[in-house]
Amino acid sequence: MLTIGEKQFNSRLFLGTGKYPDFDMQKAAVDTSETDVLTFSVRRMNIFEPSQPNFLEKLDVEKYSLLPNTAGAKTAEEAVRTAKLANASGLCDMIKVEVIGCDKTLLPDPVETLKATEELVKEGYTVLTYTSDDVVLAQRLEEAGAHAVMPGASPIGSGQGIINAFNLSLIIEQLTVPIIVDAGIGSPKDVVTAMELGADGILLNTAVSAAAEPVKMAEAMKLAVESGRLGYEAGRIPKKRYATASSPMEGISV
């Protein structure tokens, strides 16, 4: 069971809802993933423009916890305003803070991200903050009251997987709030690696929605999360320089 703030989830896979070929494929992938949490950009909701289609129309949103994000925000002020709009629209009081500082890499702005986190925590939101793999910044976000910290594995949508496993391991080791690895995941292998490091969960979108067969990939990611978590809890054997016989010969008379 994963606990974030006062919320509890059976699944440790958080799934994005964008970029699917069509709504039917989206629904099939979401169903197969068995996720408890759906994330999406508030700016894509038709609360901004009523004439726009409802991209969640095929999903029974009552079955899920919704995690709107502040994608598109460039400042803390924009992020806070977007979060308040999502809350006022009845979407959820849980928010993923995302404040982008670089248009080319889509890396987060550390200063504005911290400001937005501090403000939204004060406002009473359950705050999950997207950040880089900066260990000190992750610590500052926890001190600011973030209910979960979400370091990126690599740039958003890049599919590069985990670039800096060392930094991720330090964040996981040093923080006490849940760590959800977010952004850059490309394959089930990346998911297993993150979960074996001790991550509490995975958030992904493009790796499923842009796969050749999104439904199959959704199942693969679900199983990877489960497998990686079990491996972490089981405790892997230490790596050794030399071989160790599987059937020791000590004490055997020849």
PDB file of C-alpha atoms in Angstrom, residues 54-246:
ATOM      1  CA  ASN A  54     -13.164  16.110 -22.796  1.00  0.00           C
ATOM      2  CA  PHE A  55     -10.128  13.832 -23.121  1.00  0.00           C
ATOM      3  CA  LEU A  56     -11.254  11.815 -20.089  1.00  0.00           C
ATOM      4  CA  GLU A  57     -14.700  11.138 -21.561  1.00  0.00           C
ATOM      5  CA  LYS A  58     -14.168   7.370 -22.002  1.00  0.00           C
ATOM      6  CA  LEU A  59     -12.878   6.885 -18.461  1.00  0.00           C
ATOM      7  CA  ASP A  60     -14.922   6.322 -15.336  1.00  0.00           C
ATOM      8  CA  VAL A  61     -13.063   8.967 -13.344  1.00  0.00           C
ATOM      9  CA  GLU A  62     -14.903   7.985 -10.168  1.00  0.00           C
ATOM     10  CA  LYS A  63     -12.691   4.880 -10.064  1.00  0.00           C
ATOM     11  CA  TYR A  64      -9.479   6.891  -9.875  1.00  0.00           C
ATOM     12  CA  SER A  65      -7.702   9.538  -7.879  1.00  0.00           C
ATOM     13  CA  LEU A  66      -7.058  12.429 -10.243  1.00  0.00           C
ATOM     14  CA  LEU A  67      -3.677  14.123 -10.186  1.00  0.00           C
ATOM     15  CA  PRO A  68      -3.887  17.333 -12.233  1.00  0.00           C
ATOM     16  CA  ASN A  69      -0.541  18.955 -12.966  1.00  0.00           C
ATOM     17  CA  THR A  70       0.556  22.524 -13.568  1.00  0.00           C
ATOM     18  CA  ALA A  71       2.343  21.789 -16.863  1.00  0.00           C
ATOM     19  CA  GLY A  72       2.866  24.953 -18.866  1.00  0.00           C
ATOM     20  CA  ALA A  73       3.611  27.086 -15.814  1.00  0.00           C
ATOM     21  CA  LYS A  74       6.833  29.091 -15.966  1.00  0.00           C
ATOM     22  CA  THR A  75       6.534  30.730 -12.555  1.00  0.00           C
ATOM     23  CA  ALA A  76       5.367  29.783  -9.083  1.00  0.00           C
ATOM     24  CA  GLU A  77       2.523  32.267  -9.438  1.00  0.00           C
ATOM     25  CA  GLU A  78       1.260  30.544 -12.598  1.00  0.00           C
ATOM     26  CA  ALA A  79       1.517  27.117 -10.971  1.00  0.00           C
ATOM     27  CA  VAL A  80      -0.415  28.201  -7.890  1.00  0.00           C
ATOM     28  CA  ARG A  81      -3.115  29.830 -10.015  1.00  0.00           C
ATOM     29  CA  THR A  82      -3.471  26.680 -12.123  1.00  0.00           C
ATOM     30  CA  ALA A  83      -3.733  24.495  -9.017  1.00  0.00           C
ATOM     31  CA  LYS A  84      -6.431  26.713  -7.560  1.00  0.00           C
ATOM     32  CA  LEU A  85      -8.385  26.575 -10.812  1.00  0.00           C
ATOM     33  CA  ALA A  86      -8.225  22.763 -10.791  1.00  0.00           C
ATOM     34  CA  ASN A  87      -9.430  22.678  -7.194  1.00  0.00           C
ATOM     35  CA  ALA A  88     -12.236  25.176  -7.829  1.00  0.00           C
ATOM     36  CA  SER A  89     -13.377  23.006 -10.748  1.00  0.00           C
ATOM     37  CA  GLY A  90     -13.731  20.038  -8.433  1.00  0.00           C
ATOM     38  CA  LEU A  91     -10.966  17.997 -10.027  1.00  0.00           C
ATOM     39  CA  CYS A  92      -8.955  17.212  -6.911  1.00  0.00           C
ATOM     40  CA  ASP A  93      -7.124  18.796  -3.990  1.00  0.00           C
ATOM     41  CA  MET A  94      -4.065  16.729  -4.921  1.00  0.00           C
ATOM     42  CA  ILE A  95      -1.740  18.513  -7.334  1.00  0.00           C
ATOM     43  CA  LYS A  96       1.463  17.750  -9.186  1.00  0.00           C
ATOM     44  CA  VAL A  97       3.632  20.869  -9.207  1.00  0.00           C
ATOM     45  CA  GLU A  98       5.472  21.324 -12.486  1.00  0.00           C
ATOM     46  CA  VAL A  99       7.266  24.590 -13.263  1.00  0.00           C
ATOM     47  CA  ILE A 100       9.414  24.395 -16.388  1.00  0.00           C
ATOM     48  CA  GLY A 101      12.561  26.510 -16.591  1.00  0.00           C
ATOM     49  CA  CYS A 102      13.986  25.433 -19.960  1.00  0.00           C
ATOM     50  CA  ASP A 103      11.888  25.086 -23.104  1.00  0.00           C
ATOM     51  CA  LYS A 104      14.431  22.881 -24.862  1.00  0.00           C
ATOM     52  CA  THR A 105      15.050  20.304 -22.128  1.00  0.00           C
ATOM     53  CA  LEU A 106      11.798  20.841 -20.189  1.00  0.00           C
ATOM     54  CA  LEU A 107      13.844  20.709 -17.003  1.00  0.00           C
ATOM     55  CA  PRO A 108      12.145  22.278 -13.979  1.00  0.00           C
ATOM     56  CA  ASP A 109      12.992  25.703 -12.595  1.00  0.00           C
ATOM     57  CA  PRO A 110      14.317  24.873  -9.110  1.00  0.00           C
ATOM     58  CA  VAL A 111      13.623  28.268  -7.532  1.00  0.00           C
ATOM     59  CA  GLU A 112      10.067  28.632  -8.827  1.00  0.00           C
ATOM     60  CA  THR A 113       9.308  24.964  -8.133  1.00  0.00           C
ATOM     61  CA  LEU A 114      10.284  25.377  -4.484  1.00  0.00           C
ATOM     62  CA  LYS A 115       8.236  28.585  -4.181  1.00  0.00           C
ATOM     63  CA  ALA A 116       5.145  26.934  -5.668  1.00  0.00           C
ATOM     64  CA  THR A 117       5.502  23.927  -3.379  1.00  0.00           C
ATOM     65  CA  GLU A 118       5.762  26.111  -0.288  1.00  0.00           C
ATOM     66  CA  GLU A 119       2.693  28.145  -1.252  1.00  0.00           C
ATOM     67  CA  LEU A 120       0.470  25.203  -2.150  1.00  0.00           C
ATOM     68  CA  VAL A 121       1.390  23.335   1.024  1.00  0.00           C
ATOM     69  CA  LYS A 122       0.345  26.427   2.990  1.00  0.00           C
ATOM     70  CA  GLU A 123      -2.936  26.437   1.045  1.00  0.00           C
ATOM     71  CA  GLY A 124      -3.651  22.895   2.223  1.00  0.00           C
ATOM     72  CA  TYR A 125      -3.078  20.928  -0.986  1.00  0.00           C
ATOM     73  CA  THR A 126      -1.597  17.453  -1.152  1.00  0.00           C
ATOM     74  CA  VAL A 127       1.501  18.363  -3.145  1.00  0.00           C
ATOM     75  CA  LEU A 128       3.578  16.055  -5.336  1.00  0.00           C
ATOM     76  CA  THR A 129       6.478  17.983  -6.820  1.00  0.00           C
ATOM     77  CA  TYR A 130       8.224  17.228 -10.104  1.00  0.00           C
ATOM     78  CA  THR A 131      11.912  18.042  -9.892  1.00  0.00           C
ATOM     79  CA  SER A 132      15.297  17.150 -11.318  1.00  0.00           C
ATOM     80  CA  ASP A 133      17.578  14.559  -9.719  1.00  0.00           C
ATOM     81  CA  ASP A 134      19.235  17.265  -7.595  1.00  0.00           C
ATOM     82  CA  VAL A 135      19.640  15.719  -4.139  1.00  0.00           C
ATOM     83  CA  VAL A 136      19.757  18.997  -2.203  1.00  0.00           C
ATOM     84  CA  LEU A 137      16.713  20.404  -3.982  1.00  0.00           C
ATOM     85  CA  ALA A 138      14.808  17.212  -3.198  1.00  0.00           C
ATOM     86  CA  GLN A 139      15.680  17.717   0.466  1.00  0.00           C
ATOM     87  CA  ARG A 140      14.473  21.333   0.339  1.00  0.00           C
ATOM     88  CA  LEU A 141      11.182  20.230  -1.207  1.00  0.00           C
ATOM     89  CA  GLU A 142      10.632  17.755   1.608  1.00  0.00           C
ATOM     90  CA  GLU A 143      11.429  20.487   4.153  1.00  0.00           C
ATOM     91  CA  ALA A 144       8.902  22.715   2.377  1.00  0.00           C
ATOM     92  CA  GLY A 145       6.210  20.138   3.087  1.00  0.00           C
ATOM     93  CA  ALA A 146       5.901  18.268  -0.228  1.00  0.00           C
ATOM     94  CA  HIS A 147       3.917  15.080   0.342  1.00  0.00           C
ATOM     95  CA  ALA A 148       5.915  13.303  -2.375  1.00  0.00           C
ATOM     96  CA  VAL A 149       8.959  14.222  -4.434  1.00  0.00           C
ATOM     97  CA  MET A 150       9.073  13.221  -8.099  1.00  0.00           C
ATOM     98  CA  PRO A 151      12.596  13.287  -9.572  1.00  0.00           C
ATOM     99  CA  GLY A 152      12.910  12.793 -13.297  1.00  0.00           C
ATOM    100  CA  ALA A 153      14.829   9.806 -14.632  1.00  0.00           C
ATOM    101  CA  SER A 154      15.722  11.876 -17.725  1.00  0.00           C
ATOM    102  CA  PRO A 155      14.086  14.671 -19.774  1.00  0.00           C
ATOM    103  CA  ILE A 156      10.305  14.482 -20.192  1.00  0.00           C
ATOM    104  CA  GLY A 157       9.203  12.209 -23.024  1.00  0.00           C
ATOM    105  CA  SER A 158      12.802  11.402 -24.034  1.00  0.00           C
ATOM    106  CA  GLY A 159      12.612   7.668 -23.312  1.00  0.00           C
ATOM    107  CA  GLN A 160      16.267   7.759 -22.241  1.00  0.00           C
ATOM    108  CA  GLY A 161      15.536   5.905 -19.013  1.00  0.00           C
ATOM    109  CA  ILE A 162      17.530   6.464 -15.842  1.00  0.00           C
ATOM    110  CA  ILE A 163      20.544   8.652 -16.555  1.00  0.00           C
ATOM    111  CA  ASN A 164      21.758   9.126 -12.992  1.00  0.00           C
ATOM    112  CA  ALA A 165      20.909   6.128 -10.833  1.00  0.00           C
ATOM    113  CA  PHE A 166      23.377   7.316  -8.195  1.00  0.00           C
ATOM    114  CA  ASN A 167      21.542  10.584  -7.545  1.00  0.00           C
ATOM    115  CA  LEU A 168      18.177   8.819  -7.527  1.00  0.00           C
ATOM    116  CA  SER A 169      19.488   6.360  -4.959  1.00  0.00           C
ATOM    117  CA  LEU A 170      20.682   9.229  -2.749  1.00  0.00           C
ATOM    118  CA  ILE A 171      17.287  10.931  -2.931  1.00  0.00           C
ATOM    119  CA  ILE A 172      15.535   7.676  -2.050  1.00  0.00           C
ATOM    120  CA  GLU A 173      17.970   7.035   0.792  1.00  0.00           C
ATOM    121  CA  GLN A 174      17.853  10.496   2.354  1.00  0.00           C
ATOM    122  CA  LEU A 175      14.183  11.498   2.094  1.00  0.00           C
ATOM    123  CA  THR A 176      11.348  10.125   4.175  1.00  0.00           C
ATOM    124  CA  VAL A 177       8.435  11.162   1.920  1.00  0.00           C
ATOM    125  CA  PRO A 178       7.485   8.886  -1.009  1.00  0.00           C
ATOM    126  CA  ILE A 179       9.685   9.139  -4.081  1.00  0.00           C
ATOM    127  CA  ILE A 180       7.879   8.738  -7.408  1.00  0.00           C
ATOM    128  CA  VAL A 181      10.234   8.529 -10.374  1.00  0.00           C
ATOM    129  CA  ASP A 182       8.757  10.695 -13.100  1.00  0.00           C
ATOM    130  CA  ALA A 183       9.771  11.524 -16.701  1.00  0.00           C
ATOM    131  CA  GLY A 184      12.045   9.878 -19.225  1.00  0.00           C
ATOM    132  CA  ILE A 185      11.026   6.256 -18.627  1.00  0.00           C
ATOM    133  CA  GLY A 186      11.282   4.295 -21.864  1.00  0.00           C
ATOM    134  CA  SER A 187      10.899   0.611 -21.091  1.00  0.00           C
ATOM    135  CA  PRO A 188       9.924  -1.867 -18.370  1.00  0.00           C
ATOM    136  CA  LYS A 189      13.653  -2.274 -17.673  1.00  0.00           C
ATOM    137  CA  ASP A 190      13.819   1.367 -16.544  1.00  0.00           C
ATOM    138  CA  VAL A 191      10.845   0.815 -14.250  1.00  0.00           C
ATOM    139  CA  VAL A 192      12.367  -2.273 -12.643  1.00  0.00           C
ATOM    140  CA  THR A 193      15.659  -0.442 -12.094  1.00  0.00           C
ATOM    141  CA  ALA A 194      13.924   2.491 -10.378  1.00  0.00           C
ATOM    142  CA  MET A 195      11.811   0.230  -8.184  1.00  0.00           C
ATOM    143  CA  GLU A 196      14.801  -1.924  -7.214  1.00  0.00           C
ATOM    144  CA  LEU A 197      16.573   1.249  -6.099  1.00  0.00           C
ATOM    145  CA  GLY A 198      13.727   1.685  -3.620  1.00  0.00           C
ATOM    146  CA  ALA A 199      11.470   4.158  -5.407  1.00  0.00           C
ATOM    147  CA  ASP A 200       7.941   4.143  -4.035  1.00  0.00           C
ATOM    148  CA  GLY A 201       6.295   4.457  -7.418  1.00  0.00           C
ATOM    149  CA  ILE A 202       6.540   5.399 -11.085  1.00  0.00           C
ATOM    150  CA  LEU A 203       4.716   8.045 -13.109  1.00  0.00           C
ATOM    151  CA  LEU A 204       4.816   7.683 -16.873  1.00  0.00           C
ATOM    152  CA  ASN A 205       2.852   8.562 -19.981  1.00  0.00           C
ATOM    153  CA  THR A 206       4.702   8.578 -23.297  1.00  0.00           C
ATOM    154  CA  ALA A 207       6.337   5.177 -22.736  1.00  0.00           C
ATOM    155  CA  VAL A 208       2.844   3.669 -22.879  1.00  0.00           C
ATOM    156  CA  SER A 209       0.836   6.049 -25.057  1.00  0.00           C
ATOM    157  CA  ALA A 210       3.469   6.234 -27.817  1.00  0.00           C
ATOM    158  CA  ALA A 211       4.365   2.532 -27.791  1.00  0.00           C
ATOM    159  CA  ALA A 212       3.582   0.474 -30.878  1.00  0.00           C
ATOM    160  CA  GLU A 213       1.013  -1.414 -28.766  1.00  0.00           C
ATOM    161  CA  PRO A 214       0.032   0.787 -25.794  1.00  0.00           C
ATOM    162  CA  VAL A 215      -2.167  -1.830 -24.105  1.00  0.00           C
ATOM    163  CA  LYS A 216       0.608  -4.426 -24.067  1.00  0.00           C
ATOM    164  CA  MET A 217       3.065  -1.826 -22.807  1.00  0.00           C
ATOM    165  CA  ALA A 218       0.656  -0.785 -20.055  1.00  0.00           C
ATOM    166  CA  GLU A 219       0.598  -4.382 -18.832  1.00  0.00           C
ATOM    167  CA  ALA A 220       4.380  -4.629 -19.091  1.00  0.00           C
ATOM    168  CA  MET A 221       4.811  -1.487 -17.003  1.00  0.00           C
ATOM    169  CA  LYS A 222       2.343  -2.745 -14.394  1.00  0.00           C
ATOM    170  CA  LEU A 223       4.270  -6.006 -14.058  1.00  0.00           C
ATOM    171  CA  ALA A 224       7.602  -4.177 -13.996  1.00  0.00           C
ATOM    172  CA  VAL A 225       6.465  -2.040 -11.065  1.00  0.00           C
ATOM    173  CA  GLU A 226       5.312  -5.134  -9.183  1.00  0.00           C
ATOM    174  CA  SER A 227       8.466  -7.115 -10.015  1.00  0.00           C
ATOM    175  CA  GLY A 228      10.840  -4.291  -9.139  1.00  0.00           C
ATOM    176  CA  ARG A 229       9.116  -3.646  -5.819  1.00  0.00           C
ATOM    177  CA  LEU A 230       9.218  -7.335  -4.900  1.00  0.00           C
ATOM    178  CA  GLY A 231      12.900  -7.462  -5.801  1.00  0.00           C
ATOM    179  CA  TYR A 232      13.613  -4.453  -3.606  1.00  0.00           C
ATOM    180  CA  GLU A 233      11.694  -5.892  -0.662  1.00  0.00           C
ATOM    181  CA  ALA A 234      13.330  -9.320  -1.096  1.00  0.00           C
ATOM    182  CA  GLY A 235      16.838  -7.852  -0.923  1.00  0.00           C
ATOM    183  CA  ARG A 236      19.159  -8.786  -3.762  1.00  0.00           C
ATOM    184  CA  ILE A 237      22.421 -10.652  -3.180  1.00  0.00           C
ATOM    185  CA  PRO A 238      25.587  -8.522  -3.037  1.00  0.00           C
ATOM    186  CA  LYS A 239      27.752  -8.286  -6.131  1.00  0.00           C
ATOM    187  CA  LYS A 240      31.063 -10.135  -5.795  1.00  0.00           C
ATOM    188  CA  ARG A 241      34.281  -9.967  -7.748  1.00  0.00           C
ATOM    189  CA  TYR A 242      34.671 -13.745  -7.983  1.00  0.00           C
ATOM    190  CA  ALA A 243      32.418 -16.744  -8.385  1.00  0.00           C
ATOM    191  CA  THR A 244      30.686 -18.527  -5.519  1.00  0.00           C
ATOM    192  CA  ALA A 245      29.592 -22.102  -6.108  1.00  0.00           C
ATOM    193  CA  SER A 246      25.866 -22.710  -5.996  1.00  0.00           C
TER     194      SER A 246
END
